[in-house]
Amino acid sequence: MNNKLKNIILDTFKDVYSSQNDGEKMELIDEDSILLESGIDSLGFAIVVTKLEAILGYDPFTISSDPYYPQTFGEFVKFYDKYKPDDV
Amino acid sequence: MTFKKKLEWIELDKRALIFPNKIYKYKDLVDNNIKINSNLKIVISTSNILDALKLLINLDGKVKSIILIPPAIEDRIFSQIFITSMADLAFVDRDIKKTNNTLIFNDYHLFITAISDLRSAENFDNDACEWFITTSGTTGTPKLIKHTFSSLTKTTKVDYKKGKDVIWGLLYDYTRFAGLQVLLQSIIGGSTLIIPNFEWDIINKIKFFSKYNVTHLSATPTFWRKFMMHPNLELNRIRNITLGGEIADQKILNLLSKRFTKAKIRHIYASTEAGVAFSVSDTKAGFPLEFLNNGKIKIIDNQLFILNSEINYLKESKNVKSMDQWVASGDFVEIIDDRVFFRGRISGLINIGGDKVLPEKVEQVLTSFKNILSAKVYAKANPIMGQVVIADIILEENQKYLNQNDIIKNIEKKLYTLLPKYMIPATIKVVRTIEENTSGKVKRT
């Protein structure tokens, strides 16, 4: 797995979790952690995706033609890795 | 009373209009070659303000209606309005084909010769000469809104002693409500109107106003914020500031009070449809709850409603709203203690998964931050929620050298204590400018 990308995504998850939960720190998650159980709701995910687009310059959900929603953190990172434009 | 009659007391030798290359006196506005008394509909759509003003002064009360169409509007929309107007004669800048049997002229002298040649069966003296003005509306095609010289000047002050020392600056299109208000106020007041080149940037316009010692200026809050970004620009003689067209937040009112300690500052609530509904001069945002006692405005479900008799419509148009007594303004308001605050256009509501966000409300919270000068909040498409809210902000001068990421992080943190989650912008971007439309308002889609 692309570690740099993974860390950027993880940091963003942590930031959004913290903002949405009064500054509380997010519990550790790993590749198999289920996104819906992470404590971030759909608004939170919408914000994560928006922030990642601003940081990375792309949004895989828009690029990919299939409606795919990653279930785990690992799938989420792989999804971003798969659609990463070459110059990123 | 007609426009012309209202000017009878003014000294003809007084300067009326000052352009970059020419100065005109009140005597230049009188045109005794215009002889007409006829039940005609006339379109005026020229960027030559002198010619337009001469026509307005000399035709008011002598024709059935005058239709003002913005000279810079795109051809397609111009045609739509032109055809709807069913005018008999038109004085326009642009080349257009003859339609509806309308006689079209580009040349002022040919135009007045033509109207003077027309004879009607009877004398036609009309104190209720209709003036039609376009509004951009929210659906794209501008509507024609009916006024009279009287309804357009219902709040115009006429005081000879004061008017002669007043110098107004013109920033907006005279064919639209805001610009027309300034034009009429200046001329009826016997004041001088300074008219810069509309293509100039704000710096050059202000310098031109300053050169001619402008004392009175009316503009949108967006304009005033831009002005505040240039501390070296001066308007030393300004003593009367008006804000209109957009929500005047406390921040801009404070900044202007501080910068112009001797000026009278007011913000007005007006629309092309309703005219000037009321003005607020206590330098506080919003308006006093007691204004609702005047019987002309009321609040239902957080929306401001205005009494129908205060509104003007093109009756024959398909755009006529219901003839109910109270007309929805489209403005969302919030009452806090004895004050009513404007929170935004209802049509601009952003739907975030069922929760509704008023962009202007979030903008007001952002500009209340010491380090933020102005903000634009808008929707961005999102694969998960459909839409999210995002913001562009302009920082105060002294913030520009600090770490922007830190600034943004602090702003976000603070926002979580001030607004519900769904209203908080998902991302905040620092920008140098926020785009505005031709009326000087923040450009929203």
Short mmCIF file of C-alpha atoms in Angstrom, two decimals:
data_model
loop_
_atom_site.label_atom_id
_atom_site.label_comp_id
_atom_site.label_asym_id
_atom_site.label_seq_id
_atom_site.Cartn_x
_atom_site.Cartn_y
_atom_site.Cartn_z
CA MET A 1 0.00 0.00 0.00
CA ASN A 2 1.15 3.51 -0.79
CA ASN A 3 2.22 4.71 2.67
CA LYS A 4 2.37 8.41 1.91
CA LEU A 5 -1.15 8.36 0.56
CA LYS A 6 -2.32 6.23 3.46
CA ASN A 7 -0.93 8.71 5.98
CA ILE A 8 -2.51 11.69 4.29
CA ILE A 9 -5.86 9.92 4.31
CA LEU A 10 -5.45 8.79 7.90
CA ASP A 11 -4.52 12.30 9.06
CA THR A 12 -7.58 13.69 7.35
CA PHE A 13 -9.79 11.06 9.00
CA LYS A 14 -8.31 11.99 12.37
CA ASP A 15 -8.82 15.74 11.81
CA VAL A 16 -12.42 15.36 10.77
CA TYR A 17 -13.21 12.90 13.57
CA SER A 18 -11.72 15.32 16.08
CA SER A 19 -13.59 18.35 14.74
CA GLN A 20 -16.89 16.48 14.65
CA ASN A 21 -16.43 15.04 18.15
CA ASP A 22 -15.45 18.02 20.28
CA GLY A 23 -11.72 17.52 19.95
CA GLU A 24 -11.76 13.86 20.97
CA LYS A 25 -8.98 11.75 19.45
CA MET A 26 -9.99 9.05 17.00
CA GLU A 27 -9.34 5.47 18.07
CA LEU A 28 -6.66 3.63 16.14
CA ILE A 29 -7.85 2.08 12.94
CA ASP A 30 -6.25 -0.39 10.57
CA GLU A 31 -6.89 -1.70 7.07
CA ASP A 32 -9.74 -3.91 8.21
CA SER A 33 -11.53 -1.29 10.28
CA ILE A 34 -15.07 -0.77 9.04
CA LEU A 35 -15.63 2.85 8.01
CA LEU A 36 -19.22 3.04 9.22
CA GLU A 37 -18.03 2.04 12.69
CA SER A 38 -15.22 4.60 12.84
CA GLY A 39 -17.35 7.26 14.49
CA ILE A 40 -17.49 9.43 11.41
CA ASP A 41 -20.97 9.89 9.95
CA SER A 42 -21.89 10.49 6.32
CA LEU A 43 -21.47 14.26 6.68
CA GLY A 44 -18.02 13.57 8.10
CA PHE A 45 -17.14 11.38 5.12
CA ALA A 46 -18.40 14.02 2.72
CA ILE A 47 -16.01 16.44 4.42
CA VAL A 48 -13.14 13.92 4.30
CA VAL A 49 -13.63 13.45 0.55
CA THR A 50 -13.78 17.24 0.01
CA LYS A 51 -10.65 17.84 2.06
CA LEU A 52 -8.79 15.04 0.28
CA GLU A 53 -9.72 16.54 -3.08
CA ALA A 54 -8.26 19.88 -1.96
CA ILE A 55 -5.05 18.19 -0.75
CA LEU A 56 -4.56 15.56 -3.45
CA GLY A 57 -6.19 17.35 -6.38
CA TYR A 58 -8.55 14.55 -7.35
CA ASP A 59 -11.70 12.75 -6.25
CA PRO A 60 -11.83 9.04 -7.17
CA PHE A 61 -15.59 8.89 -6.63
CA THR A 62 -16.01 11.34 -9.50
CA ILE A 63 -13.34 9.74 -11.70
CA SER A 64 -14.58 6.18 -11.36
CA SER A 65 -17.59 5.39 -13.48
CA ASP A 66 -18.87 2.63 -11.17
CA PRO A 67 -20.79 3.56 -8.05
CA TYR A 68 -18.44 1.97 -5.53
CA TYR A 69 -18.34 2.68 -1.83
CA PRO A 70 -15.37 1.27 0.10
CA GLN A 71 -16.38 -0.57 3.27
CA THR A 72 -13.06 -0.68 5.12
CA PHE A 73 -10.22 1.77 5.62
CA GLY A 74 -7.96 -0.45 3.50
CA GLU A 75 -10.46 -0.43 0.63
CA PHE A 76 -10.74 3.34 0.94
CA VAL A 77 -6.99 3.83 0.58
CA LYS A 78 -6.79 1.33 -2.30
CA PHE A 79 -9.60 3.20 -4.03
CA TYR A 80 -7.66 6.44 -3.79
CA ASP A 81 -4.50 4.71 -4.93
CA LYS A 82 -6.23 3.15 -7.92
CA TYR A 83 -7.46 6.45 -9.31
CA LYS A 84 -4.43 8.51 -8.44
CA PRO A 85 -3.48 10.57 -11.52
CA ASP A 86 0.11 9.97 -12.64
CA ASP A 87 1.43 13.37 -11.69
CA VAL A 88 0.24 13.27 -8.07
CA MET B 1 -45.54 66.17 -10.50
CA THR B 2 -43.47 65.34 -13.58
CA PHE B 3 -39.69 65.08 -13.68
CA LYS B 4 -39.33 68.31 -15.61
CA LYS B 5 -41.56 70.26 -13.27
CA LYS B 6 -39.59 69.03 -10.32
CA LEU B 7 -36.47 70.68 -11.72
CA GLU B 8 -37.92 74.13 -12.27
CA TRP B 9 -36.25 75.66 -9.23
CA ILE B 10 -32.71 74.59 -10.13
CA GLU B 11 -30.13 77.11 -11.30
CA LEU B 12 -29.48 76.31 -14.95
CA ASP B 13 -25.82 77.22 -14.63
CA LYS B 14 -25.16 74.61 -11.96
CA ARG B 15 -23.04 71.61 -12.92
CA ALA B 16 -25.20 68.51 -13.30
CA LEU B 17 -23.00 65.74 -14.72
CA ILE B 18 -19.25 65.35 -14.66
CA PHE B 19 -17.73 62.71 -16.95
CA PRO B 20 -14.00 62.10 -17.40
CA ASN B 21 -13.96 64.25 -20.56
CA LYS B 22 -16.96 66.49 -20.31
CA ILE B 23 -18.98 68.54 -17.90
CA TYR B 24 -22.68 69.31 -18.41
CA LYS B 25 -24.80 71.89 -16.68
CA TYR B 26 -28.49 71.73 -15.84
CA LYS B 27 -29.22 73.95 -18.82
CA ASP B 28 -27.82 71.18 -21.07
CA LEU B 29 -30.52 68.83 -19.81
CA VAL B 30 -33.36 70.95 -21.06
CA ASP B 31 -34.33 70.16 -24.63
CA ASN B 32 -37.10 72.30 -25.99
CA ASN B 33 -36.97 70.50 -29.32
CA ILE B 34 -38.83 67.61 -27.77
CA LYS B 35 -42.45 68.37 -28.41
CA ILE B 36 -44.73 65.51 -27.72
CA ASN B 37 -48.00 64.69 -26.13
CA SER B 38 -48.80 61.20 -27.07
CA ASN B 39 -49.95 57.85 -25.85
CA LEU B 40 -46.70 56.20 -26.84
CA LYS B 41 -44.42 53.54 -25.38
CA ILE B 42 -40.75 54.41 -25.63
CA VAL B 43 -37.69 52.22 -25.06
CA ILE B 44 -34.47 53.86 -23.89
CA SER B 45 -31.37 51.70 -24.01
CA THR B 46 -28.26 53.80 -24.45
CA SER B 47 -24.98 54.14 -22.61
CA ASN B 48 -25.08 57.86 -23.34
CA ILE B 49 -26.32 59.03 -19.97
CA LEU B 50 -26.75 62.63 -21.07
CA ASP B 51 -29.11 61.69 -23.91
CA ALA B 52 -30.98 59.26 -21.70
CA LEU B 53 -31.41 61.84 -18.97
CA LYS B 54 -32.63 64.48 -21.45
CA LEU B 55 -35.24 62.02 -22.68
CA LEU B 56 -36.32 61.03 -19.18
CA ILE B 57 -36.73 64.64 -18.11
CA ASN B 58 -38.53 65.79 -21.23
CA LEU B 59 -40.67 62.71 -21.90
CA ASP B 60 -41.95 62.00 -18.40
CA GLY B 61 -45.59 63.01 -18.23
CA LYS B 62 -45.80 63.31 -22.01
CA VAL B 63 -45.85 59.66 -23.04
CA LYS B 64 -47.62 56.55 -21.81
CA SER B 65 -44.53 54.65 -20.81
CA ILE B 66 -40.76 54.66 -20.79
CA ILE B 67 -38.97 51.33 -20.76
CA LEU B 68 -35.37 51.28 -19.63
CA ILE B 69 -33.27 48.37 -20.89
CA PRO B 70 -29.65 47.95 -19.78
CA PRO B 71 -27.47 48.98 -22.74
CA ALA B 72 -24.85 46.32 -22.01
CA ILE B 73 -27.22 43.39 -21.71
CA GLU B 74 -26.63 40.50 -24.13
CA ASP B 75 -28.54 40.59 -27.44
CA ARG B 76 -30.63 37.51 -26.78
CA ILE B 77 -32.03 38.85 -23.50
CA PHE B 78 -32.35 42.34 -24.94
CA SER B 79 -34.57 40.98 -27.72
CA GLN B 80 -36.78 39.14 -25.27
CA ILE B 81 -37.41 42.25 -23.18
CA PHE B 82 -37.71 44.46 -26.25
CA ILE B 83 -40.39 42.27 -27.77
CA THR B 84 -42.30 42.05 -24.48
CA SER B 85 -42.28 45.82 -24.16
CA MET B 86 -44.30 46.32 -27.40
CA ALA B 87 -42.76 49.76 -27.73
CA ASP B 88 -43.66 52.25 -30.45
CA LEU B 89 -40.23 53.86 -30.61
CA ALA B 90 -36.81 52.96 -29.32
CA PHE B 91 -33.61 54.86 -28.75
CA VAL B 92 -30.86 52.25 -28.59
CA ASP B 93 -27.09 51.91 -28.96
CA ARG B 94 -27.04 48.59 -30.66
CA ASP B 95 -28.04 47.53 -34.15
CA ILE B 96 -31.27 45.62 -34.06
CA LYS B 97 -33.76 44.61 -36.66
CA LYS B 98 -37.14 46.30 -36.68
CA THR B 99 -39.64 44.23 -34.69
CA ASN B 100 -43.29 44.67 -33.74
CA ASN B 101 -43.51 47.81 -35.92
CA THR B 102 -41.26 49.59 -33.45
CA LEU B 103 -39.36 52.50 -34.92
CA ILE B 104 -35.71 52.18 -33.94
CA PHE B 105 -33.15 54.96 -33.70
CA ASN B 106 -29.47 55.19 -32.82
CA ASP B 107 -29.23 58.93 -33.36
CA TYR B 108 -30.60 61.30 -30.74
CA HIS B 109 -31.62 64.09 -33.10
CA LEU B 110 -33.37 61.78 -35.53
CA PHE B 111 -35.15 60.21 -32.59
CA ILE B 112 -36.55 63.44 -31.22
CA THR B 113 -37.49 64.61 -34.69
CA ALA B 114 -39.43 61.37 -35.13
CA ILE B 115 -41.29 61.64 -31.85
CA SER B 116 -42.05 65.28 -32.46
CA ASP B 117 -43.45 64.43 -35.89
CA LEU B 118 -45.95 62.02 -34.42
CA ARG B 119 -49.35 63.40 -33.76
CA SER B 120 -51.91 61.84 -31.51
CA ALA B 121 -55.61 62.41 -31.49
CA GLU B 122 -55.74 64.26 -28.20
CA ASN B 123 -53.44 65.97 -25.83
CA PHE B 124 -52.03 63.50 -23.41
CA ASP B 125 -50.94 64.76 -20.05
CA ASN B 126 -49.93 61.99 -17.82
CA ASP B 127 -48.81 62.29 -14.25
CA ALA B 128 -48.77 58.53 -14.06
CA CYS B 129 -46.36 57.99 -16.92
CA GLU B 130 -45.08 54.44 -16.48
CA TRP B 131 -41.37 53.80 -16.08
CA PHE B 132 -40.46 50.16 -16.63
CA ILE B 133 -37.24 48.92 -15.12
CA THR B 134 -35.64 45.51 -15.47
CA THR B 135 -34.70 43.30 -12.60
CA SER B 136 -32.47 40.28 -12.95
CA GLY B 137 -34.75 38.05 -10.92
CA THR B 138 -33.75 34.52 -10.02
CA THR B 139 -34.90 32.74 -13.15
CA GLY B 140 -32.57 34.29 -15.68
CA THR B 141 -34.80 36.36 -17.92
CA PRO B 142 -35.17 39.85 -16.48
CA LYS B 143 -38.68 40.98 -15.65
CA LEU B 144 -40.06 44.41 -16.38
CA ILE B 145 -41.25 46.12 -13.22
CA LYS B 146 -43.59 49.06 -13.46
CA HIS B 147 -42.92 52.25 -11.57
CA THR B 148 -43.74 55.91 -12.00
CA PHE B 149 -41.47 58.88 -11.48
CA SER B 150 -43.31 59.34 -8.22
CA SER B 151 -42.87 55.77 -6.95
CA LEU B 152 -39.18 55.88 -7.87
CA THR B 153 -38.65 59.07 -5.90
CA LYS B 154 -40.85 58.28 -2.91
CA THR B 155 -37.91 58.48 -0.50
CA THR B 156 -35.86 61.05 -2.44
CA LYS B 157 -35.01 64.12 -0.46
CA VAL B 158 -35.39 67.54 -1.99
CA ASP B 159 -33.83 70.36 -0.08
CA TYR B 160 -32.45 73.15 -2.21
CA LYS B 161 -30.18 74.51 0.47
CA LYS B 162 -28.55 71.14 1.12
CA GLY B 163 -28.73 69.69 -2.40
CA LYS B 164 -26.57 72.30 -4.05
CA ASP B 165 -23.56 71.34 -1.93
CA VAL B 166 -23.97 67.62 -2.51
CA ILE B 167 -21.76 65.73 -4.93
CA TRP B 168 -22.85 62.18 -5.76
CA GLY B 169 -20.78 59.42 -7.32
CA LEU B 170 -22.36 56.99 -9.78
CA LEU B 171 -21.18 53.40 -9.68
CA TYR B 172 -24.00 51.47 -11.27
CA ASP B 173 -26.05 51.25 -14.46
CA TYR B 174 -28.60 54.09 -14.53
CA THR B 175 -31.17 51.78 -16.20
CA ARG B 176 -31.28 49.51 -13.15
CA PHE B 177 -32.86 50.39 -9.83
CA ALA B 178 -29.77 51.23 -7.75
CA GLY B 179 -28.12 53.43 -10.40
CA LEU B 180 -31.41 55.12 -11.26
CA GLN B 181 -32.01 56.01 -7.61
CA VAL B 182 -28.66 57.81 -7.47
CA LEU B 183 -29.24 59.57 -10.80
CA LEU B 184 -32.71 60.79 -9.77
CA GLN B 185 -31.62 61.83 -6.29
CA SER B 186 -28.74 63.84 -7.67
CA ILE B 187 -30.73 65.60 -10.39
CA ILE B 188 -33.82 66.32 -8.33
CA GLY B 189 -31.67 67.56 -5.50
CA GLY B 190 -29.90 70.04 -7.75
CA SER B 191 -26.63 68.27 -6.95
CA THR B 192 -23.68 67.32 -9.15
CA LEU B 193 -23.20 63.73 -10.31
CA ILE B 194 -19.71 62.38 -10.94
CA ILE B 195 -19.75 59.64 -13.55
CA PRO B 196 -16.57 57.59 -14.03
CA ASN B 197 -15.86 55.30 -16.95
CA PHE B 198 -17.62 52.04 -16.05
CA GLU B 199 -14.74 49.93 -17.30
CA TRP B 200 -12.27 51.47 -14.82
CA ASP B 201 -11.25 49.42 -11.82
CA ILE B 202 -12.26 50.46 -8.32
CA ILE B 203 -9.02 52.33 -7.70
CA ASN B 204 -9.48 54.62 -10.68
CA LYS B 205 -13.14 55.18 -9.95
CA ILE B 206 -12.38 56.22 -6.38
CA LYS B 207 -9.57 58.49 -7.53
CA PHE B 208 -12.00 60.15 -9.93
CA PHE B 209 -14.56 60.59 -7.15
CA SER B 210 -11.87 61.98 -4.91
CA LYS B 211 -10.74 64.43 -7.55
CA TYR B 212 -14.23 65.91 -7.64
CA ASN B 213 -14.77 65.79 -3.89
CA VAL B 214 -17.67 63.34 -3.84
CA THR B 215 -19.69 63.75 -0.65
CA HIS B 216 -22.34 61.05 -1.14
CA LEU B 217 -21.82 57.49 -2.29
CA SER B 218 -24.15 54.52 -2.44
CA ALA B 219 -22.78 51.03 -3.04
CA THR B 220 -23.05 47.35 -2.18
CA PRO B 221 -21.34 45.96 0.94
CA THR B 222 -19.10 44.03 -1.48
CA PHE B 223 -17.90 47.33 -2.95
CA TRP B 224 -17.29 48.85 0.49
CA ARG B 225 -15.29 45.79 1.56
CA LYS B 226 -13.15 46.11 -1.58
CA PHE B 227 -12.68 49.76 -0.77
CA MET B 228 -11.53 48.89 2.75
CA MET B 229 -8.82 46.69 1.24
CA HIS B 230 -7.12 49.83 -0.09
CA PRO B 231 -6.22 51.93 2.94
CA ASN B 232 -4.40 54.45 0.74
CA LEU B 233 -7.47 55.31 -1.30
CA GLU B 234 -9.10 58.46 -0.08
CA LEU B 235 -12.57 59.92 -0.14
CA ASN B 236 -11.83 62.90 2.04
CA ARG B 237 -15.08 64.73 1.53
CA ILE B 238 -17.43 61.79 2.02
CA ARG B 239 -20.10 62.59 4.53
CA ASN B 240 -22.95 60.31 3.48
CA ILE B 241 -22.53 56.58 2.92
CA THR B 242 -25.27 54.22 1.81
CA LEU B 243 -25.10 50.44 1.65
CA GLY B 244 -27.64 48.45 -0.33
CA GLY B 245 -28.27 45.45 -2.54
CA GLU B 246 -26.78 42.88 -0.16
CA ILE B 247 -26.85 42.19 3.55
CA ALA B 248 -24.91 44.84 5.46
CA ASP B 249 -23.14 42.89 8.22
CA GLN B 250 -21.92 44.45 11.46
CA LYS B 251 -18.30 44.11 10.43
CA ILE B 252 -18.50 46.36 7.38
CA LEU B 253 -20.65 48.87 9.27
CA ASN B 254 -18.00 49.00 12.00
CA LEU B 255 -15.14 49.33 9.54
CA LEU B 256 -16.86 52.20 7.72
CA SER B 257 -17.76 54.01 10.97
CA LYS B 258 -14.17 53.80 12.07
CA ARG B 259 -12.77 54.95 8.77
CA PHE B 260 -15.28 57.77 8.20
CA THR B 261 -15.93 59.10 11.66
CA LYS B 262 -17.90 62.12 10.47
CA ALA B 263 -20.04 60.40 7.87
CA LYS B 264 -23.67 59.45 8.18
CA ILE B 265 -23.94 55.75 7.40
CA ARG B 266 -27.15 54.00 6.50
CA HIS B 267 -28.11 50.74 4.91
CA ILE B 268 -31.24 50.40 2.88
CA TYR B 269 -33.55 47.55 2.14
CA ALA B 270 -34.80 47.94 -1.39
CA SER B 271 -35.67 45.93 -4.44
CA THR B 272 -36.67 46.82 -7.97
CA GLU B 273 -40.16 45.49 -7.20
CA ALA B 274 -40.75 47.21 -3.88
CA GLY B 275 -38.63 50.28 -4.29
CA VAL B 276 -36.99 51.51 -1.11
CA ALA B 277 -38.81 49.76 1.72
CA PHE B 278 -36.85 51.25 4.63
CA SER B 279 -33.45 52.46 5.70
CA VAL B 280 -31.47 51.97 8.90
CA SER B 281 -29.14 54.64 10.22
CA ASP B 282 -28.11 53.42 13.65
CA THR B 283 -24.99 51.67 12.23
CA LYS B 284 -26.24 48.35 13.52
CA ALA B 285 -26.90 45.39 11.27
CA GLY B 286 -30.49 44.33 10.69
CA PHE B 287 -33.41 46.56 11.60
CA PRO B 288 -35.44 47.33 14.73
CA LEU B 289 -38.35 44.99 15.37
CA GLU B 290 -40.59 48.04 15.76
CA PHE B 291 -40.34 48.71 12.01
CA LEU B 292 -42.95 45.98 11.70
CA ASN B 293 -45.43 48.41 13.25
CA ASN B 294 -45.50 50.50 10.09
CA GLY B 295 -47.93 48.01 8.60
CA LYS B 296 -46.00 47.67 5.38
CA ILE B 297 -43.82 44.70 6.26
CA LYS B 298 -44.35 41.52 8.20
CA ILE B 299 -42.59 38.26 8.95
CA ILE B 300 -44.12 34.85 8.30
CA ASP B 301 -42.10 31.67 8.84
CA ASN B 302 -38.85 33.63 8.88
CA GLN B 303 -39.58 35.27 5.55
CA LEU B 304 -40.07 39.00 5.12
CA PHE B 305 -43.32 39.93 3.37
CA ILE B 306 -44.10 43.32 1.87
CA LEU B 307 -47.53 44.87 1.40
CA ASN B 308 -48.73 44.56 -2.19
CA SER B 309 -49.63 48.23 -2.52
CA GLU B 310 -45.94 48.95 -2.12
CA ILE B 311 -45.06 46.77 -5.09
CA ASN B 312 -45.26 47.44 -8.80
CA TYR B 313 -45.77 44.92 -11.58
CA LEU B 314 -46.15 44.79 -15.27
CA LYS B 315 -49.79 43.81 -15.15
CA GLU B 316 -50.04 42.33 -18.59
CA SER B 317 -46.94 40.23 -18.18
CA LYS B 318 -47.15 36.52 -17.58
CA ASN B 319 -44.74 37.10 -14.73
CA VAL B 320 -47.39 38.64 -12.52
CA LYS B 321 -47.26 37.17 -9.04
CA SER B 322 -50.46 36.50 -7.15
CA MET B 323 -52.45 39.57 -6.35
CA ASP B 324 -52.60 38.62 -2.66
CA GLN B 325 -52.13 41.39 -0.20
CA TRP B 326 -48.68 40.36 1.01
CA VAL B 327 -45.83 39.59 -1.33
CA ALA B 328 -42.96 37.29 -0.39
CA SER B 329 -39.64 39.11 -0.54
CA GLY B 330 -37.59 35.93 -0.83
CA ASP B 331 -35.45 37.09 2.10
CA PHE B 332 -34.94 34.91 5.16
CA VAL B 333 -34.81 36.78 8.47
CA GLU B 334 -34.06 35.92 12.08
CA ILE B 335 -35.42 37.81 15.09
CA ILE B 336 -33.06 38.17 18.04
CA ASP B 337 -34.49 40.20 20.95
CA ASP B 338 -35.70 43.48 19.46
CA ARG B 339 -33.76 43.24 16.24
CA VAL B 340 -34.43 41.55 12.91
CA PHE B 341 -31.45 40.24 10.95
CA PHE B 342 -31.25 39.28 7.30
CA ARG B 343 -29.79 35.82 6.85
CA GLY B 344 -29.95 35.31 3.09
CA ARG B 345 -31.93 34.69 -0.05
CA ILE B 346 -34.22 31.72 0.34
CA SER B 347 -33.53 30.77 -3.27
CA GLY B 348 -29.87 30.35 -2.39
CA LEU B 349 -30.48 27.74 0.32
CA ILE B 350 -28.05 24.83 0.11
CA ASN B 351 -29.51 21.44 0.94
CA ILE B 352 -27.06 19.19 2.80
CA GLY B 353 -28.74 15.82 3.10
CA GLY B 354 -31.98 17.42 4.30
CA ASP B 355 -30.43 20.14 6.44
CA LYS B 356 -30.71 23.62 4.97
CA VAL B 357 -27.87 26.14 4.90
CA LEU B 358 -28.11 29.83 4.07
CA PRO B 359 -24.78 30.82 2.56
CA GLU B 360 -25.08 34.45 3.68
CA LYS B 361 -25.58 33.39 7.29
CA VAL B 362 -22.32 31.44 7.25
CA GLU B 363 -20.63 34.39 5.50
CA GLN B 364 -21.76 36.71 8.27
CA VAL B 365 -20.25 34.40 10.89
CA LEU B 366 -17.00 34.24 8.93
CA THR B 367 -16.72 38.02 8.48
CA SER B 368 -17.33 38.47 12.21
CA PHE B 369 -13.84 36.99 12.70
CA LYS B 370 -11.27 39.72 13.22
CA ASN B 371 -8.95 38.39 10.56
CA ILE B 372 -11.50 37.82 7.79
CA LEU B 373 -12.49 40.74 5.58
CA SER B 374 -14.99 39.02 3.31
CA ALA B 375 -16.25 35.57 2.50
CA LYS B 376 -18.20 33.68 -0.09
CA VAL B 377 -19.95 30.48 0.87
CA TYR B 378 -21.32 28.14 -1.75
CA ALA B 379 -22.15 24.55 -2.58
CA LYS B 380 -19.83 21.97 -4.11
CA ALA B 381 -21.11 18.71 -5.54
CA ASN B 382 -20.24 15.73 -3.36
CA PRO B 383 -20.51 11.98 -4.05
CA ILE B 384 -21.60 11.16 -0.48
CA MET B 385 -24.01 13.92 0.57
CA GLY B 386 -24.94 15.34 -2.84
CA GLN B 387 -23.51 18.69 -1.81
CA VAL B 388 -21.20 20.16 0.81
CA VAL B 389 -20.67 23.75 1.84
CA ILE B 390 -17.31 25.35 1.02
CA ALA B 391 -15.93 28.84 1.52
CA ASP B 392 -13.57 31.32 -0.09
CA ILE B 393 -12.24 33.98 2.27
CA ILE B 394 -10.26 37.18 1.93
CA LEU B 395 -8.01 37.80 4.91
CA GLU B 396 -7.25 41.16 6.48
CA GLU B 397 -4.01 42.75 5.24
CA ASN B 398 -2.06 41.99 8.41
CA GLN B 399 -2.76 38.27 8.13
CA LYS B 400 -1.22 37.76 4.74
CA TYR B 401 2.24 36.90 5.99
CA LEU B 402 1.18 34.35 8.58
CA ASN B 403 0.89 30.62 8.04
CA GLN B 404 -2.37 30.18 6.16
CA ASN B 405 -2.87 26.55 7.14
CA ASP B 406 -2.73 27.52 10.80
CA ILE B 407 -5.12 30.38 10.25
CA ILE B 408 -7.60 28.10 8.53
CA LYS B 409 -7.30 25.43 11.22
CA ASN B 410 -8.08 28.02 13.89
CA ILE B 411 -11.03 29.35 11.94
CA GLU B 412 -12.47 25.85 11.54
CA LYS B 413 -12.04 25.13 15.22
CA LYS B 414 -13.87 28.31 16.14
CA LEU B 415 -16.65 27.62 13.64
CA TYR B 416 -17.48 24.38 15.44
CA THR B 417 -18.37 26.43 18.50
CA LEU B 418 -20.57 28.82 16.51
CA LEU B 419 -22.48 26.82 13.94
CA PRO B 420 -24.13 23.42 13.56
CA LYS B 421 -21.89 20.86 11.84
CA TYR B 422 -23.69 20.81 8.52
CA MET B 423 -23.23 24.58 8.07
CA ILE B 424 -19.49 24.50 8.50
CA PRO B 425 -17.57 24.71 5.22
CA ALA B 426 -15.84 21.41 4.40
CA THR B 427 -12.89 23.38 3.07
CA ILE B 428 -11.90 27.01 3.40
CA LYS B 429 -9.72 28.58 0.74
CA VAL B 430 -7.90 31.89 1.04
CA VAL B 431 -8.41 33.97 -2.10
CA ARG B 432 -7.43 37.43 -3.26
CA THR B 433 -10.72 38.39 -4.89
CA ILE B 434 -14.34 37.34 -4.87
CA GLU B 435 -16.11 37.69 -8.20
CA GLU B 436 -18.99 40.11 -8.43
CA ASN B 437 -21.73 40.70 -11.00
CA THR B 438 -22.53 43.95 -12.85
CA SER B 439 -24.67 45.16 -9.95
CA GLY B 440 -21.70 44.99 -7.62
CA LYS B 441 -23.04 42.00 -5.70
CA VAL B 442 -21.18 38.77 -4.97
CA LYS B 443 -21.66 36.52 -7.97
CA ARG B 444 -23.59 33.42 -6.99
CA THR B 445 -24.46 30.82 -9.63
#
